[in-house]
């Protein structure tokens, strides 16, 4: 009995260790590779360098091989700026609409409520390819020329769902009697919303917004369909680089994105712990 | 009525249950709460106490009937425009605000200046014994302290009417008894009306000027604690408040005869030749024979000592269960009485209360 229990415990530890190794070793390797001086084979360590970062950031345009890997830093910067622009716009729009819909469905009882709830979930369940094609067909038929605007509209269709779900979960856990207490103390609906409902909802809204921002920054498939030919986002740019082989700069870009996501996630967690 | 603080006339509220049936939470309630009165709504869980309170505060919209507060009809007024405040069942303190912000909330909403607010919050906290706790968070407080914050928050705007929904039910016994006295004192000092909800009959008897007993959305009886205890209007009230020995039977002259043949003598004038239920409270039985007092013969099943008295449980020859309370000071009358022995329980016919009709 003892031995069986010990064996079970041991394998559980091993499983846990493997699980985390599986997830995190590739990430660690990318960070290591991004500082590897070997330009041809990054599996072989040939010294520490920050050259790839310098190149990505455009500090070293003189290196001859540069043209081979990154055509120009300007392109990368433009892609990053596009992604940030799109993510900022979609986050604002998706947060406002997702929160508003969650509030409406929570607050009011009306016919077809369940139906609307399902409608809100649908975009998340739909395969990206289908959504991408559907949006493309829609934009073309509607005569809207593809570009940043269509990317923003297209991403909002599913980002609203994410915000909706996060905010709804928070709303479901909220105590309705607090609103009654506020009204009882003389506050009208608007004041109650502003002083009681919104502060309680804030962690949910912020969480939804951060999620929307990260998903928007990350989206490739749907964006690819509706981007047109003039606009390139960061994921599209990296994807196009990959087609010419994995180059050391990609590791540098990946590490920077990782850091960025990590910072955003930390901010989210921090805000959450403070609100609790 | 000039002295009425709140009046409900024919208040009716029907809810539809998830199973699609309709449920009368309030069924034609008429009640009048006076100024400066401490009235308690007492009844079992689910009898409509909270609904009745919320009909006054405005969170429940009546299907029919009127709510009149301080002489003004309130039916169409939203809760935030009604001159009442509530202490909620679970306190409902705002978790994202400090104690001071919670207490000062109604003043802030009413745009009272910061300086005045600070001062009034301090004095409200002093009133409930939480001086200087402004900057704490509600979750850092004990249940009893949260209760006091809720009280201070509800009273700071100086309402003429305070509604309290089972405010003490979450507290432990000692604290509850302390708070009962404090609330009663506070109500007296402030000179405002309290409508207090509880399902605890002891609490209702201790605190109230008047008690309204509710069952199934209807008022069974409204009266002073003593009148309710001594002269319950029906068998529901008799058995809900205090322990009761009930004998349903046929009144004939000064005797009530139950179906199985037990006879109870009584001294009331009214009920002759009708179906009645005779009530004898356990403390009205005594074990020492007294000239002219009738008795019931029982077999003693259990004797429980509870400190201030002995509680005796017995059964008549015909199988009716009865109980008697003998004060500890009169323990001599119990003597060597033991479980399984026969005993005569005497009573004074004038202590027998007759209720029209039978046990529901
Ligand atoms: N919003 C509601 N919807 C449906 N039924 C309700 C609602 N509120 C209360 N009820 C029902 O009305 C009855 C009275 O409830 P309530 O006033 O809360 O009782 P109490 O406070 O005396 O325990 C209960 O049977 C309860 O289930
Ligand atoms: Mg209740």
XYZ file of C-alpha atoms and ligand atoms in Angstrom:
664
model
C 0.000 0.000 0.000
C 2.716 2.426 1.083
C 4.792 1.723 -1.986
C 1.828 2.114 -4.311
C 1.007 5.464 -2.744
C 4.619 6.611 -3.001
C 4.733 5.477 -6.601
C 1.541 7.346 -7.367
C 2.861 10.482 -5.689
C 6.154 10.186 -7.535
C 4.527 9.828 -10.928
C 2.275 12.759 -10.149
C 5.336 14.933 -9.446
C 7.009 13.669 -12.598
C 3.898 14.433 -14.622
C 3.707 17.942 -13.223
C 7.370 18.553 -13.932
C 7.005 17.264 -17.506
C 3.905 19.343 -18.045
C 5.646 22.586 -17.144
C 8.816 21.581 -18.976
C 6.809 20.957 -22.116
C 5.215 24.382 -21.964
C 8.151 26.446 -20.831
C 11.284 24.862 -22.355
C 10.514 26.147 -25.877
C 10.021 29.626 -24.442
C 13.275 29.450 -22.527
C 15.072 28.185 -25.634
C 13.799 31.093 -27.696
C 15.139 33.516 -25.123
C 18.506 31.728 -25.131
C 18.667 31.552 -28.942
C 17.879 35.232 -29.240
C 21.261 35.941 -27.639
C 23.180 33.346 -29.665
C 25.813 34.867 -31.980
C 25.655 32.000 -34.465
C 23.810 33.388 -37.504
C 23.468 30.113 -39.421
C 22.598 27.404 -36.921
C 21.045 28.696 -33.737
C 21.110 25.252 -32.120
C 24.899 25.644 -31.806
C 26.026 28.182 -29.251
C 28.780 30.450 -30.492
C 28.801 33.265 -27.992
C 26.584 35.915 -26.490
C 25.364 38.789 -28.615
C 22.679 41.452 -28.601
C 23.169 41.959 -32.297
C 19.781 40.533 -33.293
C 18.027 42.945 -31.005
C 20.092 45.779 -32.380
C 19.155 44.796 -35.896
C 15.478 44.399 -35.153
C 15.432 47.787 -33.477
C 17.319 49.318 -36.406
C 20.532 50.283 -34.604
C 22.775 48.279 -36.921
C 21.804 48.730 -40.498
C 25.351 48.380 -41.744
C 25.755 44.616 -41.407
C 25.892 43.075 -44.838
C 23.715 40.056 -44.076
C 21.043 42.348 -42.781
C 19.197 42.535 -46.054
C 18.907 38.797 -46.052
C 16.955 38.572 -42.845
C 15.008 41.755 -42.398
C 14.402 43.789 -45.449
C 14.076 46.917 -43.421
C 13.450 47.825 -39.846
C 10.943 50.358 -41.084
C 8.724 47.502 -42.230
C 8.845 45.894 -38.825
C 8.163 49.163 -37.055
C 5.240 49.846 -39.378
C 3.820 46.391 -38.651
C 4.165 46.882 -34.903
C 2.514 50.307 -35.124
C -0.338 48.861 -37.196
C -0.873 46.108 -34.656
C -0.842 48.561 -31.747
C -3.231 50.908 -33.538
C -5.625 48.094 -34.346
C -5.402 46.541 -30.897
C -6.053 49.875 -29.186
C -9.080 50.640 -31.327
C -10.564 47.150 -31.095
C -9.966 46.989 -27.343
C -11.852 50.230 -26.765
C -14.736 49.296 -29.055
C -14.993 45.673 -27.874
C -14.811 46.667 -24.202
C -17.534 49.280 -24.493
C -19.896 47.088 -26.504
C -19.114 43.818 -24.719
C -19.707 45.435 -21.325
C -22.879 47.178 -22.476
C -24.356 43.963 -23.866
C -23.411 42.009 -20.741
C -25.112 44.657 -18.584
C -28.215 44.703 -20.756
C -28.576 40.924 -20.739
C -27.982 40.823 -17.001
C -30.261 43.651 -16.040
C -33.327 43.423 -18.203
C -35.648 40.521 -18.722
C -36.885 40.333 -22.268
C -38.027 37.820 -24.828
C -35.228 35.949 -26.558
C -32.630 36.561 -23.860
C -31.267 33.043 -24.104
C -31.056 33.403 -27.852
C -28.974 36.578 -27.549
C -26.657 34.855 -25.108
C -26.000 32.074 -27.634
C -25.491 34.642 -30.375
C -22.834 36.273 -28.194
C -20.993 32.989 -27.747
C -21.075 31.980 -31.418
C -18.128 33.998 -32.779
C -15.830 32.323 -30.259
C -16.863 28.857 -31.327
C -16.609 29.527 -35.051
C -13.423 28.362 -36.797
C -11.179 31.316 -37.624
C -11.035 30.360 -41.280
C -14.810 30.404 -41.610
C -15.080 33.742 -39.831
C -12.255 35.161 -41.955
C -13.834 34.076 -45.230
C -17.285 35.222 -44.135
C -15.949 38.659 -43.212
C -13.999 38.917 -46.452
C -17.077 38.089 -48.530
C -19.114 40.561 -46.525
C -16.630 43.423 -46.917
C -16.171 42.811 -50.624
C -19.905 42.622 -51.257
C -20.547 45.689 -49.143
C -17.952 47.536 -51.176
C -15.759 48.408 -48.211
C -12.128 48.552 -49.299
C -9.874 46.318 -47.210
C -7.467 47.951 -44.784
C -7.116 48.957 -41.154
C -10.820 49.761 -40.851
C -11.919 46.329 -41.999
C -9.405 44.668 -39.666
C -10.781 46.667 -36.751
C -14.400 45.872 -37.632
C -13.591 42.231 -38.270
C -11.675 41.698 -35.030
C -14.388 43.425 -33.035
C -16.917 40.807 -34.133
C -15.250 38.183 -31.974
C -13.438 40.349 -29.414
C -16.813 41.683 -28.218
C -17.690 38.074 -27.357
C -14.592 37.666 -25.214
C -15.242 40.850 -23.267
C -18.910 39.906 -22.965
C -18.060 36.546 -21.417
C -15.514 37.892 -18.941
C -17.790 40.740 -17.820
C -20.845 38.457 -17.635
C -18.998 36.100 -15.317
C -18.179 38.998 -13.031
C -21.767 40.244 -13.147
C -23.129 36.818 -12.273
C -21.045 36.821 -9.100
C -22.178 40.283 -8.081
C -24.473 40.877 -5.148
C -27.743 42.487 -6.272
C -28.579 43.619 -2.753
C -25.696 46.117 -2.966
C -27.634 47.934 -5.670
C -30.702 47.853 -3.458
C -28.654 49.223 -0.572
C -27.467 52.077 -2.773
C -31.002 52.929 -3.889
C -32.176 52.658 -0.309
C -29.606 55.294 0.656
C -31.007 57.699 -1.902
C -28.898 57.078 -5.003
C -30.671 57.057 -8.353
C -29.906 54.461 -11.042
C -27.051 56.400 -12.603
C -25.313 57.133 -9.307
C -25.761 53.528 -8.262
C -24.211 52.385 -11.509
C -21.298 54.777 -11.199
C -20.540 54.329 -7.511
C -21.498 50.691 -6.876
C -21.894 48.601 -10.031
C -18.988 49.940 -12.070
C -16.309 49.750 -9.340
C -17.330 46.170 -8.635
C -17.291 45.353 -12.313
C -13.951 47.015 -12.997
C -11.720 43.938 -12.577
C -13.935 42.130 -15.082
C -13.884 45.016 -17.533
C -10.104 45.421 -17.269
C -9.599 41.686 -17.605
C -11.795 41.617 -20.686
C -9.960 44.600 -22.170
C -6.516 43.045 -21.629
C -7.709 39.785 -23.129
C -9.104 41.625 -26.139
C -5.844 43.555 -26.552
C -3.659 40.450 -26.459
C -5.908 38.456 -28.770
C -6.009 41.352 -31.215
C -2.204 41.695 -31.186
C -1.950 37.970 -31.742
C -4.591 37.322 -34.386
C -3.264 36.045 -37.690
C -5.834 33.959 -39.535
C -8.831 36.269 -39.552
C -6.722 39.384 -39.969
C -4.921 37.769 -42.886
C -8.188 37.419 -44.795
C -9.438 40.944 -44.286
C -6.206 42.953 -44.294
C -6.018 43.685 -47.989
C -2.633 44.238 -49.630
C -1.472 47.494 -48.077
C -1.630 46.713 -44.372
C 0.657 44.335 -42.532
C 0.307 43.535 -38.826
C 3.048 42.101 -36.632
C 1.852 38.473 -36.768
C 1.511 38.743 -40.562
C 5.007 40.193 -40.790
C 6.554 37.417 -38.695
C 4.676 34.822 -40.683
C 6.025 36.216 -43.932
C 9.562 36.201 -42.474
C 9.179 32.561 -41.491
C 8.530 31.609 -45.061
C 12.141 32.453 -45.726
C 13.390 30.305 -42.869
C 13.794 30.866 -39.174
C 16.263 33.688 -38.721
C 17.807 34.843 -35.419
C 15.916 38.127 -35.547
C 12.657 36.270 -35.191
C 13.825 35.037 -31.813
C 14.558 38.588 -30.773
C 11.114 39.732 -31.916
C 9.492 36.787 -30.141
C 11.285 37.586 -26.905
C 10.201 41.199 -27.085
C 6.586 40.180 -27.692
C 6.836 37.732 -24.835
C 8.105 40.457 -22.540
C 5.327 42.763 -23.676
C 2.628 40.131 -23.004
C 4.210 39.350 -19.680
C 4.092 42.996 -18.641
C 0.444 43.298 -19.675
C -0.505 40.092 -17.866
C 1.322 41.303 -14.741
C -0.521 44.601 -14.836
C -3.764 42.654 -15.136
C -2.950 40.444 -12.184
C -1.818 43.385 -10.115
C -5.000 45.370 -10.796
C -7.027 42.312 -9.985
C -5.350 41.669 -6.657
C -5.762 45.303 -5.695
C -9.466 45.347 -6.567
C -10.286 42.197 -4.653
C -54.645 59.055 10.902
C -52.182 61.626 12.078
C -50.108 59.253 14.157
C -49.461 56.732 11.446
C -45.915 56.403 10.155
C -46.551 53.672 7.612
C -49.813 52.207 6.493
C -50.391 49.305 4.149
C -53.881 48.828 2.755
C -54.771 45.558 1.099
C -51.164 44.994 0.039
C -51.000 42.019 -2.310
C -48.043 40.603 -4.185
C -48.075 37.511 -6.356
C -44.831 35.933 -7.579
C -44.647 33.348 -10.281
C -42.499 30.392 -9.306
C -40.048 28.814 -11.754
C -42.510 25.933 -12.084
C -45.027 28.407 -13.503
C -47.317 28.462 -10.497
C -48.307 31.665 -8.776
C -47.433 32.287 -5.153
C -49.156 34.868 -2.987
C -46.260 36.297 -0.972
C -48.527 39.042 0.386
C -52.238 38.376 0.602
C -54.220 41.489 1.453
C -52.034 42.904 4.219
C -53.458 45.754 6.285
C -51.151 47.178 8.883
C -50.539 50.481 10.565
C -47.236 51.393 12.196
C -47.321 54.307 14.590
C -44.741 57.036 15.073
C -42.025 56.062 17.474
C -43.237 52.491 17.470
C -41.119 49.345 17.466
C -43.106 46.808 15.502
C -41.866 43.334 14.688
C -42.892 41.180 11.764
C -42.690 37.630 13.023
C -43.255 34.464 11.053
C -41.626 31.338 9.708
C -39.196 31.494 6.824
C -40.936 32.174 3.517
C -44.067 33.726 5.023
C -43.515 37.060 3.264
C -41.657 39.180 5.817
C -38.951 40.376 3.448
C -41.503 40.988 0.718
C -43.582 43.102 3.083
C -40.536 45.129 4.091
C -39.560 45.621 0.463
C -43.045 46.765 -0.409
C -42.415 49.602 2.041
C -38.878 50.369 0.860
C -39.980 50.131 -2.769
C -38.060 47.122 -4.067
C -41.261 45.164 -4.447
C -44.015 46.668 -6.543
C -47.432 45.711 -5.214
C -49.970 44.058 -7.484
C -52.710 45.816 -5.570
C -53.091 47.823 -2.399
C -51.485 51.005 -1.168
C -48.342 51.978 0.705
C -48.630 55.216 2.645
C -45.597 56.616 4.441
C -45.964 59.685 6.620
C -49.309 60.480 5.027
C -48.103 60.272 1.436
C -48.898 57.526 -1.017
C -45.655 55.884 -2.141
C -46.806 53.325 -4.705
C -45.276 55.093 -7.686
C -42.114 56.315 -5.999
C -38.822 54.555 -6.705
C -36.888 53.306 -3.654
C -34.365 56.147 -3.761
C -37.122 58.705 -3.284
C -38.774 57.042 -0.301
C -38.059 58.435 3.178
C -37.012 55.112 4.680
C -33.736 53.337 5.238
C -33.027 49.657 5.565
C -30.602 47.428 7.425
C -30.313 44.492 5.076
C -30.318 40.837 6.027
C -26.670 40.328 4.999
C -25.707 43.955 5.818
C -25.002 44.731 2.114
C -21.958 46.873 2.899
C -20.110 48.150 -0.171
C -16.915 46.072 -0.224
C -14.960 48.570 -2.332
C -15.540 51.443 0.103
C -14.117 52.098 3.537
C -16.317 52.053 6.599
C -16.410 55.864 6.539
C -17.414 55.943 2.867
C -20.091 53.355 3.506
C -21.584 55.280 6.388
C -21.352 58.620 4.583
C -22.768 57.281 1.300
C -26.265 58.713 1.630
C -24.842 62.123 2.584
C -22.463 62.057 -0.354
C -25.336 61.176 -2.682
C -27.314 64.067 -1.220
C -24.326 66.367 -1.869
C -23.699 67.220 1.741
C -20.400 69.086 2.109
C -17.273 67.108 2.885
C -16.704 68.801 6.230
C -20.210 68.125 7.488
C -20.059 64.600 6.166
C -16.856 63.803 8.046
C -18.349 65.110 11.241
C -21.634 63.250 10.892
C -19.898 59.999 9.936
C -17.783 60.284 13.065
C -20.789 60.856 15.273
C -22.786 58.049 13.625
C -19.890 55.668 14.244
C -19.660 56.877 17.817
C -23.373 56.149 18.229
C -22.859 52.488 17.316
C -19.615 52.147 19.270
C -17.194 52.096 16.344
C -15.398 55.349 16.962
C -12.413 55.976 14.711
C -12.993 52.995 12.420
C -13.548 55.187 9.333
C -10.619 53.848 7.365
C -11.198 50.143 7.869
C -12.584 47.996 5.097
C -15.866 46.174 5.785
C -14.229 42.763 5.318
C -11.747 43.546 8.113
C -14.602 43.754 10.607
C -16.331 41.041 12.599
C -19.966 40.186 11.931
C -21.145 42.259 14.867
C -19.101 45.267 13.752
C -20.401 44.993 10.183
C -23.865 44.960 11.655
C -23.138 48.211 13.455
C -21.735 49.812 10.318
C -24.910 48.877 8.464
C -26.916 50.430 11.266
C -24.871 53.645 11.273
C -25.171 53.872 7.487
C -28.941 53.503 7.610
C -29.389 55.998 10.424
C -27.010 58.761 9.381
C -29.579 60.490 7.169
C -31.955 60.555 10.147
C -34.892 58.691 8.645
C -38.199 58.689 10.484
C -38.588 55.029 9.691
C -36.004 52.269 9.789
C -36.593 48.824 8.319
C -34.500 45.951 9.659
C -34.546 42.585 7.898
C -33.413 39.862 10.313
C -30.421 42.007 11.260
C -29.311 39.780 14.117
C -29.798 36.338 12.634
C -26.132 35.965 11.641
C -24.765 36.830 15.082
C -24.002 34.389 17.873
C -26.309 34.148 20.845
C -24.537 36.464 23.308
C -23.918 39.182 20.785
C -27.486 38.858 19.573
C -28.862 39.474 23.039
C -26.598 42.489 23.541
C -27.645 43.912 20.175
C -31.324 43.361 20.955
C -31.061 45.629 23.963
C -28.919 48.168 22.139
C -31.323 48.375 19.219
C -34.256 48.835 21.531
C -32.438 51.610 23.409
C -31.378 53.265 20.175
C -34.920 53.259 18.835
C -36.145 54.815 22.034
C -33.472 57.523 22.033
C -33.891 58.412 18.377
C -37.656 58.486 18.652
C -38.218 56.936 15.240
C -40.248 53.966 14.046
C -38.589 50.572 13.606
C -40.085 47.806 11.523
C -38.066 44.789 12.584
C -38.185 41.399 10.913
C -37.370 38.157 12.668
C -38.326 34.518 12.711
C -37.218 34.247 16.347
C -40.208 34.511 18.678
C -38.061 35.192 21.723
C -36.467 38.149 19.976
C -39.889 39.463 18.970
C -41.230 39.188 22.505
C -38.175 40.905 23.984
C -37.936 43.901 21.704
C -41.313 44.896 20.345
C -43.997 47.387 21.236
C -46.247 45.342 18.994
C -45.805 42.121 17.075
C -47.434 41.274 13.750
C -47.503 37.519 13.256
C -47.416 36.481 9.612
C -48.121 33.201 7.939
C -48.580 32.463 4.247
C -48.625 36.139 3.329
C -51.400 36.976 5.766
C -51.367 38.771 9.079
C -52.551 36.389 11.782
C -52.546 38.828 14.666
C -51.160 42.246 15.558
C -50.869 43.077 19.216
C -48.533 43.698 22.142
C -46.178 40.845 23.056
C -48.185 40.080 26.198
C -51.542 40.016 24.463
C -50.140 37.819 21.709
C -48.691 35.437 24.245
C -51.660 35.333 26.593
C -54.458 35.597 24.088
C -53.349 34.218 20.723
C -56.027 34.782 18.110
C -55.652 31.381 16.521
C -53.841 28.114 16.906
C -51.064 29.153 14.504
C -50.135 32.078 16.735
C -50.530 29.921 19.860
C -48.136 27.274 18.621
C -45.674 29.622 16.895
C -45.123 31.774 19.966
C -44.065 29.967 23.083
C -44.694 26.326 23.874
C -48.337 25.348 23.920
C -50.603 22.606 25.150
C -53.594 22.656 22.849
C -56.866 20.799 23.471
C -59.298 21.014 20.592
C -62.828 19.983 21.468
C -66.407 20.915 22.177
C -67.128 23.702 24.642
C -70.022 23.032 26.941
C -70.601 25.430 29.826
C -67.240 25.858 31.530
C -65.837 22.586 30.208
C -64.087 21.685 26.971
C -64.237 18.007 26.094
C -61.789 16.647 23.554
C -62.631 13.856 21.161
C -60.765 11.288 23.252
C -62.487 12.375 26.436
C -60.045 14.666 28.237
C -61.896 17.516 29.934
C -60.479 20.978 30.542
C -62.185 23.547 32.752
C -62.033 27.196 31.791
C -63.291 30.515 33.092
C -64.033 32.430 29.894
C -67.480 33.768 29.238
C -67.829 33.704 25.455
C -67.571 30.281 23.938
C -70.538 28.180 24.858
C -71.513 25.141 22.837
C -69.045 25.574 20.006
C -65.883 24.012 18.636
C -62.909 25.572 20.397
C -59.273 24.928 21.230
C -58.205 25.358 24.834
C -54.658 26.606 25.424
C -52.694 25.966 28.577
C -49.121 27.310 28.607
C -46.606 24.876 30.155
C -45.773 27.317 32.946
C -49.428 27.314 34.031
C -49.279 23.700 35.148
C -48.189 23.001 38.707
C -47.616 19.776 40.553
C -48.852 20.527 44.067
C -52.556 19.963 44.674
C -54.480 23.174 45.259
C -58.023 23.535 46.544
C -60.506 23.858 43.680
C -57.999 23.426 40.867
C -58.682 20.789 38.229
C -55.881 18.560 36.959
C -54.797 16.418 34.030
C -53.380 12.962 34.676
C -50.215 12.169 32.800
C -47.419 9.637 32.679
C -44.109 11.489 32.846
C -41.819 10.675 29.927
C -38.949 13.044 30.478
C -37.705 15.617 32.979
C -35.235 18.178 31.651
C -33.397 20.636 33.855
C -32.656 23.888 32.001
C -31.331 25.975 34.873
C -34.119 28.362 35.716
C -36.749 25.650 35.496
C -37.571 22.006 34.994
C -39.309 21.031 31.778
C -41.564 18.027 32.160
C -42.833 16.099 29.182
C -45.696 13.685 29.608
C -48.534 11.862 27.930
C -52.168 11.514 28.976
C -53.755 8.126 29.233
C -55.260 8.780 25.830
C -51.865 9.502 24.342
C -51.901 13.304 24.121
C -48.425 14.817 24.582
C -48.200 17.648 27.110
C -45.458 19.732 28.680
C -45.148 21.604 31.951
C -42.513 24.054 33.208
C -41.806 24.089 36.901
C -39.662 26.959 38.191
C -36.470 25.745 39.881
C -37.571 27.519 43.056
C -40.488 25.107 43.299
C -38.463 21.964 42.699
C -39.792 20.528 45.936
C -43.128 19.938 44.175
C -41.401 17.578 41.777
C -40.033 15.599 44.668
C -38.927 12.115 43.727
C -40.967 12.091 40.543
C -39.303 9.970 37.893
C -39.627 9.025 34.308
C -42.464 6.565 33.734
C -44.363 7.522 36.894
C -47.864 8.900 37.033
C -48.350 12.551 37.913
C -51.227 15.006 38.274
C -50.739 18.364 36.620
C -52.953 21.052 38.131
C -54.053 24.278 36.519
C -56.146 27.307 37.284
C -59.220 27.501 34.983
C -58.701 31.251 34.692
C -55.313 30.608 33.075
C -56.942 28.646 30.249
C -57.321 30.614 27.035
C -59.982 29.584 24.536
C -59.412 29.915 20.809
C -62.366 29.681 18.474
C -62.051 26.800 16.014
C -59.641 23.912 15.906
C -55.995 23.256 15.262
C -55.377 24.050 11.618
N -38.436 37.621 -6.502
C -39.158 36.542 -6.186
N -39.606 35.715 -7.155
C -40.352 34.616 -6.844
N -40.720 34.276 -5.610
C -40.308 35.063 -4.594
C -39.504 36.224 -4.835
N -39.245 36.810 -3.633
C -39.843 36.036 -2.708
N -40.487 34.989 -3.267
C -41.273 33.976 -2.562
O -42.226 34.639 -1.770
C -42.336 34.008 -0.504
C -42.062 35.012 0.590
O -40.693 35.341 0.557
P -39.992 36.299 1.611
O -40.779 37.541 1.732
O -38.580 36.436 1.222
O -40.109 35.418 2.936
P -39.419 35.635 4.354
O -38.611 36.890 4.309
O -40.564 35.701 5.309
O -38.587 34.424 4.605
C -41.376 32.847 -0.510
O -42.095 31.674 -0.785
C -40.425 33.173 -1.611
O -39.953 31.987 -2.213
Mg -36.483 37.130 4.549
